[in-house]
Amino acid sequence: MNALDIRSLKKTYTNVTKALKGVNLQVAQGDFFGLLGPNGAGKSTIIGIISSLIRKTSGSVKIFNTDIDKNFALAKSFIGITPQELNFNQFETVEDIVLNQAGFYGMRKKLARERLDELLEKLRLEDRRKEVSRNLSGGMKRRLMIARALVHKPKLLLLDEPTAGVDIEIRHSIWSFLKELNSLGTTIILTTHNLEEVEILCRNIGIINSGHLIEDTSLRTLLSQLDSESYILDLEDEVTDAQIADFPELKAIDKHQIEININKKEKSLNSLFVKLSDKGIGIRSMRNKNNRLEKLFLDLISTS
Ligand code: ADP
């Protein structure tokens, strides 16, 4: 079954800006789907229409086979959402924000409290439950948004830039929480500018540009289109120009670091490393120069 089925979706704002120009998109139940695109592409408009914060101009949207025009309440009950902007009452406490949301979905008090405890523990907010939300750090506010979105156990979670402005440690803890949630069956749709986040989390990807879906594929297929990759090698000893003169794919950054650009179809990293070793060049560590998706993403946008 599809968690989301969008057909011919159009949105024109105030009869001028055509934000969506006929988008078709299906996301299977259980998927972790990344919706990508440059600023102004239409991502938030799609998320807004699915969650009924924005009215579509035409087209259809079904959530788990329920058309939002036919049974709005049921369709909405399947969804949890964290919008891009923090939109809770700054003067309410953490627990009230989550409990009020539970009340909004008609959950019984006892069940809501159990769910609150579980979510605050998982999202590492339990010691802040009595705090008014404006006193929380940026990372805590993001986690509170996720707790609030999940209180009624939605089958589909929509995350609009969930880790924007969050430091590295918290970002990693949010990622592992989301991975676990997805592995337990929740379908997740994510919009993000962070391509590392996409590579770590998403199984399938849609790329939207100027109101059109220009790519709808798996992460694996997308990455397989990458023929060449750049790495930075940290060396054990100082390297001389003479030592690397025979390697056109190498460029010295300084005496202890070299950059390699390798075409994976033509050469293996392994054979290159053997040759380097023959020249007496030892490698201490290695990392990707950029996020692998970055170049691919920019190429797709520029040719669409
Ligand atoms: P994204 O989330 O990909 O950055 P949006 O969905 O926010 O893109 O915006 C898509 C287009 O719709 C942009 O051109 C944006 O300026 C326009 N837009 C978004 N919201 C409104 C609005 N409330 N009124 C008028 N135009 C809007």
mmCIF file with all atom_site columns, N, CA, C and O in Angstrom, residues 47 60 67-68 75 82 88 94 109 116 121 123 129 131 156 191 194 201 221 254 261 278 285 299 301:
data_model
loop_
_atom_site.group_PDB
_atom_site.id
_atom_site.type_symbol
_atom_site.label_atom_id
_atom_site.label_alt_id
_atom_site.label_comp_id
_atom_site.label_asym_id
_atom_site.label_entity_id
_atom_site.label_seq_id
_atom_site.pdbx_PDB_ins_code
_atom_site.Cartn_x
_atom_site.Cartn_y
_atom_site.Cartn_z
_atom_site.occupancy
_atom_site.B_iso_or_equiv
_atom_site.pdbx_formal_charge
_atom_site.auth_seq_id
_atom_site.auth_comp_id
_atom_site.auth_asym_id
_atom_site.auth_atom_id
_atom_site.pdbx_PDB_model_num
ATOM 1   N N  . ILE A 1 47  ? 4.271  19.583 1.442   1.00 0.00 ? 47  ILE A N  1
ATOM 2   C CA . ILE A 1 47  ? 4.087  19.155 2.841   1.00 0.00 ? 47  ILE A CA 1
ATOM 3   C C  . ILE A 1 47  ? 2.853  19.862 3.434   1.00 0.00 ? 47  ILE A C  1
ATOM 4   O O  . ILE A 1 47  ? 2.041  19.256 4.130   1.00 0.00 ? 47  ILE A O  1
ATOM 5   N N  . SER A 1 60  ? -5.175 15.380 -6.642  1.00 0.00 ? 60  SER A N  1
ATOM 6   C CA . SER A 1 60  ? -5.665 14.601 -5.497  1.00 0.00 ? 60  SER A CA 1
ATOM 7   C C  . SER A 1 60  ? -4.513 14.155 -4.593  1.00 0.00 ? 60  SER A C  1
ATOM 8   O O  . SER A 1 60  ? -3.377 13.980 -5.045  1.00 0.00 ? 60  SER A O  1
ATOM 9   N N  . ASP A 1 67  ? -8.643 9.714  0.723   1.00 0.00 ? 67  ASP A N  1
ATOM 10  C CA . ASP A 1 67  ? -8.556 10.982 -0.006  1.00 0.00 ? 67  ASP A CA 1
ATOM 11  C C  . ASP A 1 67  ? -8.802 12.140 0.974   1.00 0.00 ? 67  ASP A C  1
ATOM 12  O O  . ASP A 1 67  ? -9.808 12.143 1.689   1.00 0.00 ? 67  ASP A O  1
ATOM 13  N N  . ILE A 1 68  ? -7.893 13.113 0.991   1.00 0.00 ? 68  ILE A N  1
ATOM 14  C CA . ILE A 1 68  ? -8.051 14.208 1.970   1.00 0.00 ? 68  ILE A CA 1
ATOM 15  C C  . ILE A 1 68  ? -9.314 15.041 1.695   1.00 0.00 ? 68  ILE A C  1
ATOM 16  O O  . ILE A 1 68  ? -9.833 15.698 2.586   1.00 0.00 ? 68  ILE A O  1
ATOM 17  N N  . ALA A 1 75  ? -7.809 11.003 7.223   1.00 0.00 ? 75  ALA A N  1
ATOM 18  C CA . ALA A 1 75  ? -6.504 11.199 6.563   1.00 0.00 ? 75  ALA A CA 1
ATOM 19  C C  . ALA A 1 75  ? -5.553 11.930 7.514   1.00 0.00 ? 75  ALA A C  1
ATOM 20  O O  . ALA A 1 75  ? -4.389 11.556 7.661   1.00 0.00 ? 75  ALA A O  1
ATOM 21  N N  . THR A 1 82  ? 6.219  17.885 11.606  1.00 0.00 ? 82  THR A N  1
ATOM 22  C CA . THR A 1 82  ? 7.038  18.926 12.227  1.00 0.00 ? 82  THR A CA 1
ATOM 23  C C  . THR A 1 82  ? 7.332  19.968 11.150  1.00 0.00 ? 82  THR A C  1
ATOM 24  O O  . THR A 1 82  ? 8.110  19.702 10.238  1.00 0.00 ? 82  THR A O  1
ATOM 25  N N  . PHE A 1 88  ? 5.123  26.263 18.387  1.00 0.00 ? 88  PHE A N  1
ATOM 26  C CA . PHE A 1 88  ? 4.357  26.026 19.610  1.00 0.00 ? 88  PHE A CA 1
ATOM 27  C C  . PHE A 1 88  ? 4.342  27.282 20.483  1.00 0.00 ? 88  PHE A C  1
ATOM 28  O O  . PHE A 1 88  ? 5.121  28.216 20.278  1.00 0.00 ? 88  PHE A O  1
ATOM 29  N N  . VAL A 1 94  ? 6.811  21.981 28.296  1.00 0.00 ? 94  VAL A N  1
ATOM 30  C CA . VAL A 1 94  ? 7.049  20.870 27.371  1.00 0.00 ? 94  VAL A CA 1
ATOM 31  C C  . VAL A 1 94  ? 5.912  19.854 27.464  1.00 0.00 ? 94  VAL A C  1
ATOM 32  O O  . VAL A 1 94  ? 5.325  19.454 26.455  1.00 0.00 ? 94  VAL A O  1
ATOM 33  N N  . LYS A 1 109 ? -6.599 10.551 28.682  1.00 0.00 ? 109 LYS A N  1
ATOM 34  C CA . LYS A 1 109 ? -5.519 11.179 29.472  1.00 0.00 ? 109 LYS A CA 1
ATOM 35  C C  . LYS A 1 109 ? -4.423 10.198 29.875  1.00 0.00 ? 109 LYS A C  1
ATOM 36  O O  . LYS A 1 109 ? -3.238 10.489 29.784  1.00 0.00 ? 109 LYS A O  1
ATOM 37  N N  . LEU A 1 116 ? 3.498  10.387 26.509  1.00 0.00 ? 116 LEU A N  1
ATOM 38  C CA . LEU A 1 116 ? 4.359  11.536 26.829  1.00 0.00 ? 116 LEU A CA 1
ATOM 39  C C  . LEU A 1 116 ? 5.657  11.046 27.478  1.00 0.00 ? 116 LEU A C  1
ATOM 40  O O  . LEU A 1 116 ? 6.755  11.420 27.067  1.00 0.00 ? 116 LEU A O  1
ATOM 41  N N  . GLU A 1 121 ? 11.385 10.474 27.182  1.00 0.00 ? 121 GLU A N  1
ATOM 42  C CA . GLU A 1 121 ? 12.572 9.688  27.489  1.00 0.00 ? 121 GLU A CA 1
ATOM 43  C C  . GLU A 1 121 ? 13.389 9.435  26.222  1.00 0.00 ? 121 GLU A C  1
ATOM 44  O O  . GLU A 1 121 ? 14.592 9.663  26.174  1.00 0.00 ? 121 GLU A O  1
ATOM 45  N N  . LEU A 1 123 ? 13.439 11.032 23.461  1.00 0.00 ? 123 LEU A N  1
ATOM 46  C CA . LEU A 1 123 ? 13.988 12.244 22.845  1.00 0.00 ? 123 LEU A CA 1
ATOM 47  C C  . LEU A 1 123 ? 14.820 13.071 23.832  1.00 0.00 ? 123 LEU A C  1
ATOM 48  O O  . LEU A 1 123 ? 15.137 14.224 23.575  1.00 0.00 ? 123 LEU A O  1
ATOM 49  N N  . ARG A 1 129 ? 10.594 18.539 31.337  1.00 0.00 ? 129 ARG A N  1
ATOM 50  C CA . ARG A 1 129 ? 9.144  18.463 31.096  1.00 0.00 ? 129 ARG A CA 1
ATOM 51  C C  . ARG A 1 129 ? 8.376  19.642 31.682  1.00 0.00 ? 129 ARG A C  1
ATOM 52  O O  . ARG A 1 129 ? 7.343  20.025 31.164  1.00 0.00 ? 129 ARG A O  1
ATOM 53  N N  . GLU A 1 131 ? 9.551  22.680 32.030  1.00 0.00 ? 131 GLU A N  1
ATOM 54  C CA . GLU A 1 131 ? 10.151 23.935 31.540  1.00 0.00 ? 131 GLU A CA 1
ATOM 55  C C  . GLU A 1 131 ? 9.242  24.595 30.500  1.00 0.00 ? 131 GLU A C  1
ATOM 56  O O  . GLU A 1 131 ? 8.662  23.896 29.667  1.00 0.00 ? 131 GLU A O  1
ATOM 57  N N  . LEU A 1 156 ? 2.365  8.059  9.301   1.00 0.00 ? 156 LEU A N  1
ATOM 58  C CA . LEU A 1 156 ? 3.200  8.814  8.358   1.00 0.00 ? 156 LEU A CA 1
ATOM 59  C C  . LEU A 1 156 ? 3.716  10.071 9.055   1.00 0.00 ? 156 LEU A C  1
ATOM 60  O O  . LEU A 1 156 ? 2.923  10.888 9.537   1.00 0.00 ? 156 LEU A O  1
ATOM 61  N N  . THR A 1 191 ? 12.058 16.618 4.277   1.00 0.00 ? 191 THR A N  1
ATOM 62  C CA . THR A 1 191 ? 12.693 17.591 3.386   1.00 0.00 ? 191 THR A CA 1
ATOM 63  C C  . THR A 1 191 ? 13.909 18.123 4.128   1.00 0.00 ? 191 THR A C  1
ATOM 64  O O  . THR A 1 191 ? 13.877 18.310 5.340   1.00 0.00 ? 191 THR A O  1
ATOM 65  N N  . ASN A 1 194 ? 20.320 19.193 3.867   1.00 0.00 ? 194 ASN A N  1
ATOM 66  C CA . ASN A 1 194 ? 21.538 18.512 4.285   1.00 0.00 ? 194 ASN A CA 1
ATOM 67  C C  . ASN A 1 194 ? 21.632 17.164 3.562   1.00 0.00 ? 194 ASN A C  1
ATOM 68  O O  . ASN A 1 194 ? 20.954 16.204 3.897   1.00 0.00 ? 194 ASN A O  1
ATOM 69  N N  . LEU A 1 201 ? 19.871 8.656  5.941   1.00 0.00 ? 201 LEU A N  1
ATOM 70  C CA . LEU A 1 201 ? 18.534 8.214  6.322   1.00 0.00 ? 201 LEU A CA 1
ATOM 71  C C  . LEU A 1 201 ? 17.669 7.636  5.197   1.00 0.00 ? 201 LEU A C  1
ATOM 72  O O  . LEU A 1 201 ? 16.924 6.679  5.420   1.00 0.00 ? 201 LEU A O  1
ATOM 73  N N  . THR A 1 221 ? 20.299 3.910  -6.674  1.00 0.00 ? 221 THR A N  1
ATOM 74  C CA . THR A 1 221 ? 20.379 4.177  -8.117  1.00 0.00 ? 221 THR A CA 1
ATOM 75  C C  . THR A 1 221 ? 21.040 5.519  -8.371  1.00 0.00 ? 221 THR A C  1
ATOM 76  O O  . THR A 1 221 ? 21.874 5.666  -9.266  1.00 0.00 ? 221 THR A O  1
ATOM 77  N N  . ASP A 1 254 ? 48.972 19.683 0.731   1.00 0.00 ? 254 ASP A N  1
ATOM 78  C CA . ASP A 1 254 ? 50.168 20.149 1.434   1.00 0.00 ? 254 ASP A CA 1
ATOM 79  C C  . ASP A 1 254 ? 51.070 18.929 1.609   1.00 0.00 ? 254 ASP A C  1
ATOM 80  O O  . ASP A 1 254 ? 50.807 17.892 0.991   1.00 0.00 ? 254 ASP A O  1
ATOM 81  N N  . ASN A 1 261 ? 41.190 12.015 -7.272  1.00 0.00 ? 261 ASN A N  1
ATOM 82  C CA . ASN A 1 261 ? 39.929 11.966 -7.985  1.00 0.00 ? 261 ASN A CA 1
ATOM 83  C C  . ASN A 1 261 ? 39.972 10.700 -8.813  1.00 0.00 ? 261 ASN A C  1
ATOM 84  O O  . ASN A 1 261 ? 40.820 10.547 -9.670  1.00 0.00 ? 261 ASN A O  1
ATOM 85  N N  . ASP A 1 278 ? 53.963 1.081  -2.934  1.00 0.00 ? 278 ASP A N  1
ATOM 86  C CA . ASP A 1 278 ? 55.236 0.786  -3.618  1.00 0.00 ? 278 ASP A CA 1
ATOM 87  C C  . ASP A 1 278 ? 56.162 1.998  -3.654  1.00 0.00 ? 278 ASP A C  1
ATOM 88  O O  . ASP A 1 278 ? 57.377 1.874  -3.673  1.00 0.00 ? 278 ASP A O  1
ATOM 89  N N  . SER A 1 285 ? 44.699 8.063  7.032   1.00 0.00 ? 285 SER A N  1
ATOM 90  C CA . SER A 1 285 ? 43.231 8.029  7.008   1.00 0.00 ? 285 SER A CA 1
ATOM 91  C C  . SER A 1 285 ? 42.735 8.620  5.698   1.00 0.00 ? 285 SER A C  1
ATOM 92  O O  . SER A 1 285 ? 43.500 9.225  4.945   1.00 0.00 ? 285 SER A O  1
ATOM 93  N N  . ASP A 1 299 ? 23.945 18.900 -10.641 1.00 0.00 ? 299 ASP A N  1
ATOM 94  C CA . ASP A 1 299 ? 23.845 18.591 -12.074 1.00 0.00 ? 299 ASP A CA 1
ATOM 95  C C  . ASP A 1 299 ? 22.381 18.403 -12.485 1.00 0.00 ? 299 ASP A C  1
ATOM 96  O O  . ASP A 1 299 ? 21.946 18.892 -13.527 1.00 0.00 ? 299 ASP A O  1
ATOM 97  N N  . ILE A 1 301 ? 19.651 19.576 -11.067 1.00 0.00 ? 301 ILE A N  1
ATOM 98  C CA . ILE A 1 301 ? 18.900 20.827 -11.012 1.00 0.00 ? 301 ILE A CA 1
ATOM 99  C C  . ILE A 1 301 ? 19.252 21.701 -12.232 1.00 0.00 ? 301 ILE A C  1
ATOM 100 O O  . ILE A 1 301 ? 18.381 22.296 -12.852 1.00 0.00 ? 301 ILE A O  1
#
